[in-house]
mmCIF file of C-alpha atoms and ligand atoms in Angstrom:
data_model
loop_
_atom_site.group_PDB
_atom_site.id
_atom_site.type_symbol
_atom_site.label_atom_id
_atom_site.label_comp_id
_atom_site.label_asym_id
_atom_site.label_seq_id
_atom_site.Cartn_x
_atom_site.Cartn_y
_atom_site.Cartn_z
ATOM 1 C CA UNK A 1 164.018 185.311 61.248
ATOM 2 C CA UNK A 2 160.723 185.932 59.433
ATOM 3 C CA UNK A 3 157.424 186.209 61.005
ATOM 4 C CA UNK A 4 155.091 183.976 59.678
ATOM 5 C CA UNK A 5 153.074 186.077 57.825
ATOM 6 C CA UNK A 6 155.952 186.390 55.554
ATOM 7 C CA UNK A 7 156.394 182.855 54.918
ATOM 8 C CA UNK A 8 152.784 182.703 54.302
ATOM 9 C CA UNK A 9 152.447 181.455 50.150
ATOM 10 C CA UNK A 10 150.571 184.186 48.861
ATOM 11 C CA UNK A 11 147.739 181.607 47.473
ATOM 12 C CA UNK A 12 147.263 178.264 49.335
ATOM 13 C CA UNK A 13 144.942 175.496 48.665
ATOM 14 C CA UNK A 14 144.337 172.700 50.609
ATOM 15 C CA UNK A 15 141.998 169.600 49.971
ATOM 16 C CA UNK A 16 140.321 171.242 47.276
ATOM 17 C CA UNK A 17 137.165 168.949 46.041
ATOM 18 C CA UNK A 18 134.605 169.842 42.899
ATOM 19 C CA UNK A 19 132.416 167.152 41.784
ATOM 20 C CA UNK A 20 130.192 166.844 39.035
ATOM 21 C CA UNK A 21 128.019 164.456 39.122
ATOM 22 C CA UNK A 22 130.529 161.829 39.842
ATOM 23 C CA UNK A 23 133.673 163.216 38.317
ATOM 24 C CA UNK A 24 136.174 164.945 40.660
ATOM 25 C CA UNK A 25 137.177 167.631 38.547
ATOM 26 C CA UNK A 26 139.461 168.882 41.166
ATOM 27 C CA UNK A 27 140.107 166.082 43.811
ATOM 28 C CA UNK A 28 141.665 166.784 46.962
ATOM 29 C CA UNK A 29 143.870 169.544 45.757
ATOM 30 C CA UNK A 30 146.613 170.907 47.836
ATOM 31 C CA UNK A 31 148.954 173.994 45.762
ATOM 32 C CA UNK A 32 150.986 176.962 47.475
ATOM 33 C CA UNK A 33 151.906 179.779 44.991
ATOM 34 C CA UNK A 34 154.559 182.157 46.698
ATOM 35 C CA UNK A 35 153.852 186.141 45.868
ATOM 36 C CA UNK A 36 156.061 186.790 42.413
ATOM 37 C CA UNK A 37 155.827 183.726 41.032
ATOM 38 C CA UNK A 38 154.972 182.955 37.318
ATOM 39 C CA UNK A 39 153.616 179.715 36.798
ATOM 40 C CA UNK A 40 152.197 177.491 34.269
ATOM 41 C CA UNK A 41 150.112 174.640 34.607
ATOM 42 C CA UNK A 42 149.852 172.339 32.208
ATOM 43 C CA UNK A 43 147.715 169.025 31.992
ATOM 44 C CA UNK A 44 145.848 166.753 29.913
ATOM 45 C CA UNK A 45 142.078 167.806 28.389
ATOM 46 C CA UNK A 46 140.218 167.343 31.689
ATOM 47 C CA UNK A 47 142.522 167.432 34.271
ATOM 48 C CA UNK A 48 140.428 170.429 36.435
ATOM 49 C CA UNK A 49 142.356 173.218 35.385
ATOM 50 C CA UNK A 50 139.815 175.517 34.343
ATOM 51 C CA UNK A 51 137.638 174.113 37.570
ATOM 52 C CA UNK A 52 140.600 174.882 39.791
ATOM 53 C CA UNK A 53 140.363 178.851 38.395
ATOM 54 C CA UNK A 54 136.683 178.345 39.003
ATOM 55 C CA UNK A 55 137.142 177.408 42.314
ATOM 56 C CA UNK A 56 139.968 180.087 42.778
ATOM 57 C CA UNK A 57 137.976 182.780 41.848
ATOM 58 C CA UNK A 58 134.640 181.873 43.499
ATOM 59 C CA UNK A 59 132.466 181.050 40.024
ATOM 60 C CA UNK A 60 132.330 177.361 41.850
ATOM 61 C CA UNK A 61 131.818 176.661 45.593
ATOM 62 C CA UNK A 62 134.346 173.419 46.433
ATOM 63 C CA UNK A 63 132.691 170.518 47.650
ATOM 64 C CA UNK A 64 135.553 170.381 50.525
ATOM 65 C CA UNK A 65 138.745 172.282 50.575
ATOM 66 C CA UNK A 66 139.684 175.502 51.224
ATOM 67 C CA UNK A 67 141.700 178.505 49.746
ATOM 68 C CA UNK A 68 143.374 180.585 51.339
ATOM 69 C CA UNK A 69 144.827 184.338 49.632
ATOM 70 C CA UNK A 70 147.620 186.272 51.741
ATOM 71 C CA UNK A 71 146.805 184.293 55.095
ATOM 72 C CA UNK A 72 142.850 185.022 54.894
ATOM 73 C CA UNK A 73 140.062 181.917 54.048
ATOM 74 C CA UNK A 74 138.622 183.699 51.365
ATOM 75 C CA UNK A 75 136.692 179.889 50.236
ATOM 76 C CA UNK A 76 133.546 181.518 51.313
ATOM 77 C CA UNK A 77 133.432 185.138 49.213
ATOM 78 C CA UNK A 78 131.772 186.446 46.871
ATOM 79 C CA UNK A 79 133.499 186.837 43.055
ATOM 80 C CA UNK A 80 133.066 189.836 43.387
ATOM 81 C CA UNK A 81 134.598 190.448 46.971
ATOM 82 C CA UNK A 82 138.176 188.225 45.187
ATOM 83 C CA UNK A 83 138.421 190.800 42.616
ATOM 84 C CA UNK A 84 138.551 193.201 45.327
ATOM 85 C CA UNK A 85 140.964 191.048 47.566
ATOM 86 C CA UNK A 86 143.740 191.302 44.249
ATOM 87 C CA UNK A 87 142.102 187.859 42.573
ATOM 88 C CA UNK A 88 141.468 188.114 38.899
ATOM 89 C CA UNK A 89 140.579 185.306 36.233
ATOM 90 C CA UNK A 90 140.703 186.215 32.526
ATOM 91 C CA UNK A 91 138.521 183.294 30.933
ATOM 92 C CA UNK A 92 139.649 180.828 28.499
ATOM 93 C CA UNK A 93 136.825 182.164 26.458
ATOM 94 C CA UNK A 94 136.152 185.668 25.743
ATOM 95 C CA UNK A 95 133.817 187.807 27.868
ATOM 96 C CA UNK A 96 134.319 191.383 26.474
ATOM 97 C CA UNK A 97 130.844 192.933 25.211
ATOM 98 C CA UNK A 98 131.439 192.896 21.852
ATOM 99 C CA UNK A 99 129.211 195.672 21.368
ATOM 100 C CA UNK A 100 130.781 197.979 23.378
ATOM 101 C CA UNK A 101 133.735 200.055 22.867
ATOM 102 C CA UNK A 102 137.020 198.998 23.998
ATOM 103 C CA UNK A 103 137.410 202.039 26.617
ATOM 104 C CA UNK A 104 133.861 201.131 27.596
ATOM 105 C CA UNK A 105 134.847 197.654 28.293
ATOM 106 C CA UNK A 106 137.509 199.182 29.913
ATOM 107 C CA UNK A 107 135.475 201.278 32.100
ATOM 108 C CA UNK A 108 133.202 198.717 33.221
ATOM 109 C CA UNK A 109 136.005 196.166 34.283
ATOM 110 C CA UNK A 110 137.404 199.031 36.512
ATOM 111 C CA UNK A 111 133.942 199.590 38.354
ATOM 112 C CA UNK A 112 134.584 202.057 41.190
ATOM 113 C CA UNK A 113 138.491 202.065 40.569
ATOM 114 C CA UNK A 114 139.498 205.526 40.171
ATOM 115 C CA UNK A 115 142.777 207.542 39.519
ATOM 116 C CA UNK A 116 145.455 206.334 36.727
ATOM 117 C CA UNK A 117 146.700 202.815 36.178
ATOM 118 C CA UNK A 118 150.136 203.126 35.148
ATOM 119 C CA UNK A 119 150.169 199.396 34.208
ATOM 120 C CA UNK A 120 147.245 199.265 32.529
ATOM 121 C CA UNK A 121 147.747 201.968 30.276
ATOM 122 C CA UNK A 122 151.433 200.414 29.734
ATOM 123 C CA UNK A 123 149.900 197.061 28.780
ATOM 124 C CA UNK A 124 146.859 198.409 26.145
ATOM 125 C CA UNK A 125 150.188 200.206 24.687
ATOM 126 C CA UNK A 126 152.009 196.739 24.558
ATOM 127 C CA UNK A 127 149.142 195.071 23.520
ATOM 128 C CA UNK A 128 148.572 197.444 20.923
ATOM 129 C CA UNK A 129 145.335 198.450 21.950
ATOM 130 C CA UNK A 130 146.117 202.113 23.178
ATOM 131 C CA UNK A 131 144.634 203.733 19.840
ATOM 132 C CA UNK A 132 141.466 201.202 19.522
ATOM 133 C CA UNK A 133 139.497 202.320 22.792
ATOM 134 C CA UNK A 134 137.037 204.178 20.414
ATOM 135 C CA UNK A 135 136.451 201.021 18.560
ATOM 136 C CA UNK A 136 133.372 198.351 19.292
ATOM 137 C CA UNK A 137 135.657 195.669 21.087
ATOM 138 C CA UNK A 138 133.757 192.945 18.483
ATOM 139 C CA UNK A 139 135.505 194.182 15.322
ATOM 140 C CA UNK A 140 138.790 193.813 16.944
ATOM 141 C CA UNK A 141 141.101 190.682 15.642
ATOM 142 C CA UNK A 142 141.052 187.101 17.716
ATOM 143 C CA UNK A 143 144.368 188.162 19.394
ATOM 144 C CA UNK A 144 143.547 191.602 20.087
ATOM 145 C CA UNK A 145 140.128 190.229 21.734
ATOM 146 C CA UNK A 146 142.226 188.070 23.710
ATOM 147 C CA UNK A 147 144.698 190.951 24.993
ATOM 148 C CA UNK A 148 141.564 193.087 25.518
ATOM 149 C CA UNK A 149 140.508 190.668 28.179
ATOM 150 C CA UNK A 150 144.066 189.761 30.014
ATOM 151 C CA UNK A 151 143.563 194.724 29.817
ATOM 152 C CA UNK A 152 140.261 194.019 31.271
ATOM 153 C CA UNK A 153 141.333 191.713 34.362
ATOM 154 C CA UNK A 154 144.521 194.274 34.920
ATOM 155 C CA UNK A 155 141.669 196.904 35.004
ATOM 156 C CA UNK A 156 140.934 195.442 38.653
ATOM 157 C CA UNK A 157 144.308 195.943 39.453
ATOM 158 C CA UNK A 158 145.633 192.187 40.548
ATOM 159 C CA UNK A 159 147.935 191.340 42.428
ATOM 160 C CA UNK A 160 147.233 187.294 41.266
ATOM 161 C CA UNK A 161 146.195 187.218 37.593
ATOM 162 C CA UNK A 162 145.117 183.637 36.554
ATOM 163 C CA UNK A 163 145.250 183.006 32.894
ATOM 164 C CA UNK A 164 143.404 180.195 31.441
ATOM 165 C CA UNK A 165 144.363 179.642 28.011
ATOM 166 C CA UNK A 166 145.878 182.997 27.068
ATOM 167 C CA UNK A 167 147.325 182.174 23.568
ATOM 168 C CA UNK A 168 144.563 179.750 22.019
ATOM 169 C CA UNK A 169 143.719 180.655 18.781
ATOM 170 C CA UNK A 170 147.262 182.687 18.064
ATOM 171 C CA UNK A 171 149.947 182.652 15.226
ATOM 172 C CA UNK A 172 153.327 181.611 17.006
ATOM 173 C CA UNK A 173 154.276 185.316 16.998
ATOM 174 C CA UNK A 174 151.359 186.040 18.732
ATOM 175 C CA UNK A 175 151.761 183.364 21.294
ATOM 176 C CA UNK A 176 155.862 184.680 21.498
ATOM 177 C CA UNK A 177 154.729 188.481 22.715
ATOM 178 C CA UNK A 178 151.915 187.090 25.029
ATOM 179 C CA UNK A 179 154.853 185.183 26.137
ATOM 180 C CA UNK A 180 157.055 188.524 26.330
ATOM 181 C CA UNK A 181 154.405 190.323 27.778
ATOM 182 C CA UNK A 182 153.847 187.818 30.635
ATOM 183 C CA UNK A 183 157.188 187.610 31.773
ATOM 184 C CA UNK A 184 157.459 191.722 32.080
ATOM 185 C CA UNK A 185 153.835 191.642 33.829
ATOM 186 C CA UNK A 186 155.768 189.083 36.380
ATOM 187 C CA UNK A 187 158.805 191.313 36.220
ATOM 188 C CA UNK A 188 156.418 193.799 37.475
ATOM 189 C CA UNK A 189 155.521 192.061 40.755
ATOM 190 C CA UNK A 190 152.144 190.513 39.848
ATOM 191 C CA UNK A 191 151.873 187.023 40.630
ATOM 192 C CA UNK A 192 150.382 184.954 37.674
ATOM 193 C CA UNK A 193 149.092 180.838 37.237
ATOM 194 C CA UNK A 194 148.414 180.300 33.676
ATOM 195 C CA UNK A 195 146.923 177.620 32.324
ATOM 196 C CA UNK A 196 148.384 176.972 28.653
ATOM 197 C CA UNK A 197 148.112 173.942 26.018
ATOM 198 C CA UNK A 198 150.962 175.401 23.376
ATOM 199 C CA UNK A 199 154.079 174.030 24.804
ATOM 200 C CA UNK A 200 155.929 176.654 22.728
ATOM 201 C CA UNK A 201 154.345 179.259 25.027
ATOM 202 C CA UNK A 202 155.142 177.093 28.378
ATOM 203 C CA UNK A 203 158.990 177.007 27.166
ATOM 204 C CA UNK A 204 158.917 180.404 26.500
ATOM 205 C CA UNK A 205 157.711 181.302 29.814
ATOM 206 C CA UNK A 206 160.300 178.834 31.198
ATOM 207 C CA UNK A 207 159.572 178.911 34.741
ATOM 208 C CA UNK A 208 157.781 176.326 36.995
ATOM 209 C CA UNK A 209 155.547 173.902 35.857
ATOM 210 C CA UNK A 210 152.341 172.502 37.997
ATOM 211 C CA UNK A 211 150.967 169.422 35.957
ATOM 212 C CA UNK A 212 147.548 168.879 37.141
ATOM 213 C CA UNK A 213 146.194 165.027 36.175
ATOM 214 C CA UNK A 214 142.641 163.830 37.477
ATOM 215 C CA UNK A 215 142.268 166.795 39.510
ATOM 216 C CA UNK A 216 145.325 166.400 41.250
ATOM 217 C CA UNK A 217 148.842 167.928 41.436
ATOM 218 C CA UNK A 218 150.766 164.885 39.179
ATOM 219 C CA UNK A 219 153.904 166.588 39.012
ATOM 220 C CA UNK A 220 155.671 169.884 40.504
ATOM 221 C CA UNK A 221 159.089 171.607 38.915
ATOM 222 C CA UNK A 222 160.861 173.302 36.774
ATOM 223 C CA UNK A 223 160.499 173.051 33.319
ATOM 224 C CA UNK A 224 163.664 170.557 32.912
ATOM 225 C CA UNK A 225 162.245 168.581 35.063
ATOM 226 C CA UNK A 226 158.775 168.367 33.815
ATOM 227 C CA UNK A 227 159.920 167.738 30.159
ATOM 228 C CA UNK A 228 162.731 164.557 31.501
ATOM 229 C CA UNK A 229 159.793 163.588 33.556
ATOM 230 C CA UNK A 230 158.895 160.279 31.547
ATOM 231 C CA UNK A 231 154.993 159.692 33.346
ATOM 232 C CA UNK A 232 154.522 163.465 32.467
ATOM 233 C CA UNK A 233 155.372 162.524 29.039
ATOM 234 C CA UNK A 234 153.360 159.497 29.180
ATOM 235 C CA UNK A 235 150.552 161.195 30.333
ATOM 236 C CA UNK A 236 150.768 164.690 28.614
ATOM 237 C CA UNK A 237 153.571 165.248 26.327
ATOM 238 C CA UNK A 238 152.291 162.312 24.228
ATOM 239 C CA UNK A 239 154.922 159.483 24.241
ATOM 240 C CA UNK A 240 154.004 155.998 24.037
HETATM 241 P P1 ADP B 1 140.561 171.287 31.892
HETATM 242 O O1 ADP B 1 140.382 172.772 31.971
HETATM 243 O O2 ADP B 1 141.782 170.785 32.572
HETATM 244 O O3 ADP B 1 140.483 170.779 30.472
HETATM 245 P P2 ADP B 1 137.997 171.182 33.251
HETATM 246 O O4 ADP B 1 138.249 171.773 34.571
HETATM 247 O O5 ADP B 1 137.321 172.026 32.242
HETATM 248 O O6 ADP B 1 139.351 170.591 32.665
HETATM 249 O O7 ADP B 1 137.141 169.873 33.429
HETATM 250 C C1 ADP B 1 137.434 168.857 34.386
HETATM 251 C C2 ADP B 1 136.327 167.818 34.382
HETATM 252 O O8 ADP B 1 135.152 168.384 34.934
HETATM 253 C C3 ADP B 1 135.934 167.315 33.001
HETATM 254 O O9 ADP B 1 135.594 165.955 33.121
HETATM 255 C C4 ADP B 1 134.736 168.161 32.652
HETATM 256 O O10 ADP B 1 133.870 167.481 31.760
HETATM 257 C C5 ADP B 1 134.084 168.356 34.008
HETATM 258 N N1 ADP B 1 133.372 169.655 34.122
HETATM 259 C C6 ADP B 1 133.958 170.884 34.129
HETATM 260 N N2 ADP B 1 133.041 171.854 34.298
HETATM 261 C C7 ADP B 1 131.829 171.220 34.394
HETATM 262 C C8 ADP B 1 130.486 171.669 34.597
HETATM 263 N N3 ADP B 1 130.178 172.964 34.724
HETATM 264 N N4 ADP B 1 129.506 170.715 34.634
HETATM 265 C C9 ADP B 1 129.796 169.414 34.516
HETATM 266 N N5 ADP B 1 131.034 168.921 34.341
HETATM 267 C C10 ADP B 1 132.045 169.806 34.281
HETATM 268 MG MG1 MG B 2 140.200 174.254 30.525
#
């Protein structure tokens, strides 16, 4: 029988509130996310998602709620303290200093890390970013920019990586080895939530689906499900 520690969800959130003025971006939120999963949420313009990574990673203090990450209440910490706890967000927009180099950028996102990070050096190689560290991180492409930041947030060394957005902005090829490279950074061990728009990518991926709706959890399954799911279409997919 196991202890319950180990049936512990890595990440759970219960009752998570944000308001804005009056809109509930996240409302009442409850979501468990088991260590090793992969999973994209999907949702209409508005729905909270990028609040809910907010919340998750301590830019936003819920109005009510709490989060729990491998059995400890982290709602109260610091940013900061997450990253340190294995909690890293890459943004949905870009915030690499442009004038910097791309091993300084590098450097910075590691902070006090020190030794070799196996992964990290296999993922700028990936990424194809492995010969551009000497470069100023503004003159690389849209994409590469992009792949510089998911480098940066595996600089911390995650052990939950929350992607918001990863692919906007990308050529379908692009999108497909984001795609690749997400399902071998999950084949890896890390657990990852990403937030994605490009159906393409979500199929891709292929895994389960979380479709967030008024700040709320609307609809929870695998990606059959999700896409025979007529109120998710109704509400997402765009059918009448
Ligand atoms: P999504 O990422 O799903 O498109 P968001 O989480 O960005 O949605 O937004 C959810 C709701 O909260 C929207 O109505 C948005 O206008 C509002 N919102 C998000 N962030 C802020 C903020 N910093 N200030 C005011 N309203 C916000
Ligand atoms: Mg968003």
């Amino acid at each position: 029988m196991s202890s319950p520690v180990e049936r512990e969800p890595l990440l759970r959130v219960e009752g998570l509130t944000k308001a804005f003025g009056g809109i509930r971006a996240v409302d009442e939120l409850n979501l468990a996310v088991a260590a090793g999963e992969l999973r994209c949420l999907i949702g209409p313009n508005g729905a909270g998602k990028s609040t809910l990574f907010s919340l998750l990673s301590g830019i936003h203090q819920p109005d009510a709620g709490r989060i729990v990450f491998k059995g400890e209440d982290i709602t109260e910490l610091s940013p900061f303290r997450r990253v340190r706890k294995g909690i890293c967000l890459k943004f949905q927009t870009t915030r690499i200093y442009r004038g910097l180099m791309v091993g300084e950028n590098l450097t910075i996102a590691r902070g006090k890390v020190r030794g070799t990070n196996g992964r990290l050096e296999w993922a700028l190689g990936v990424l194809g970013l492995a010969g551009e560290t000497a470069r100023p991180a503004g003159e690389l492409s849209h994409s590469h920019q992009q792949w510089l930041e998911i480098c940066l947030a595996l600089a911390t060394e995650p052990e939950l990586l929350l992607l918001d957005e990863p692919t906007a902005g990308m050529t379908p090829e692009e999108t497909a080895l984001t795609a690749d490279f997400v399902i071998k950074l999950s084949g890896q061990g890390v657990t990852i939530l990403v937030v994605e728009h490009d159906m393409a990518f979500v199929r891709h991926i292929a895994r389960g689906v979380t479709v967030l709706h008024y700040g709320r959890v609307f609809a929870d399954g695998t990606l059959e499900e999700i896409e025979a799911n007529h109120e998710v279409r109704r509400i997402y997919l765009g059918e009448q």
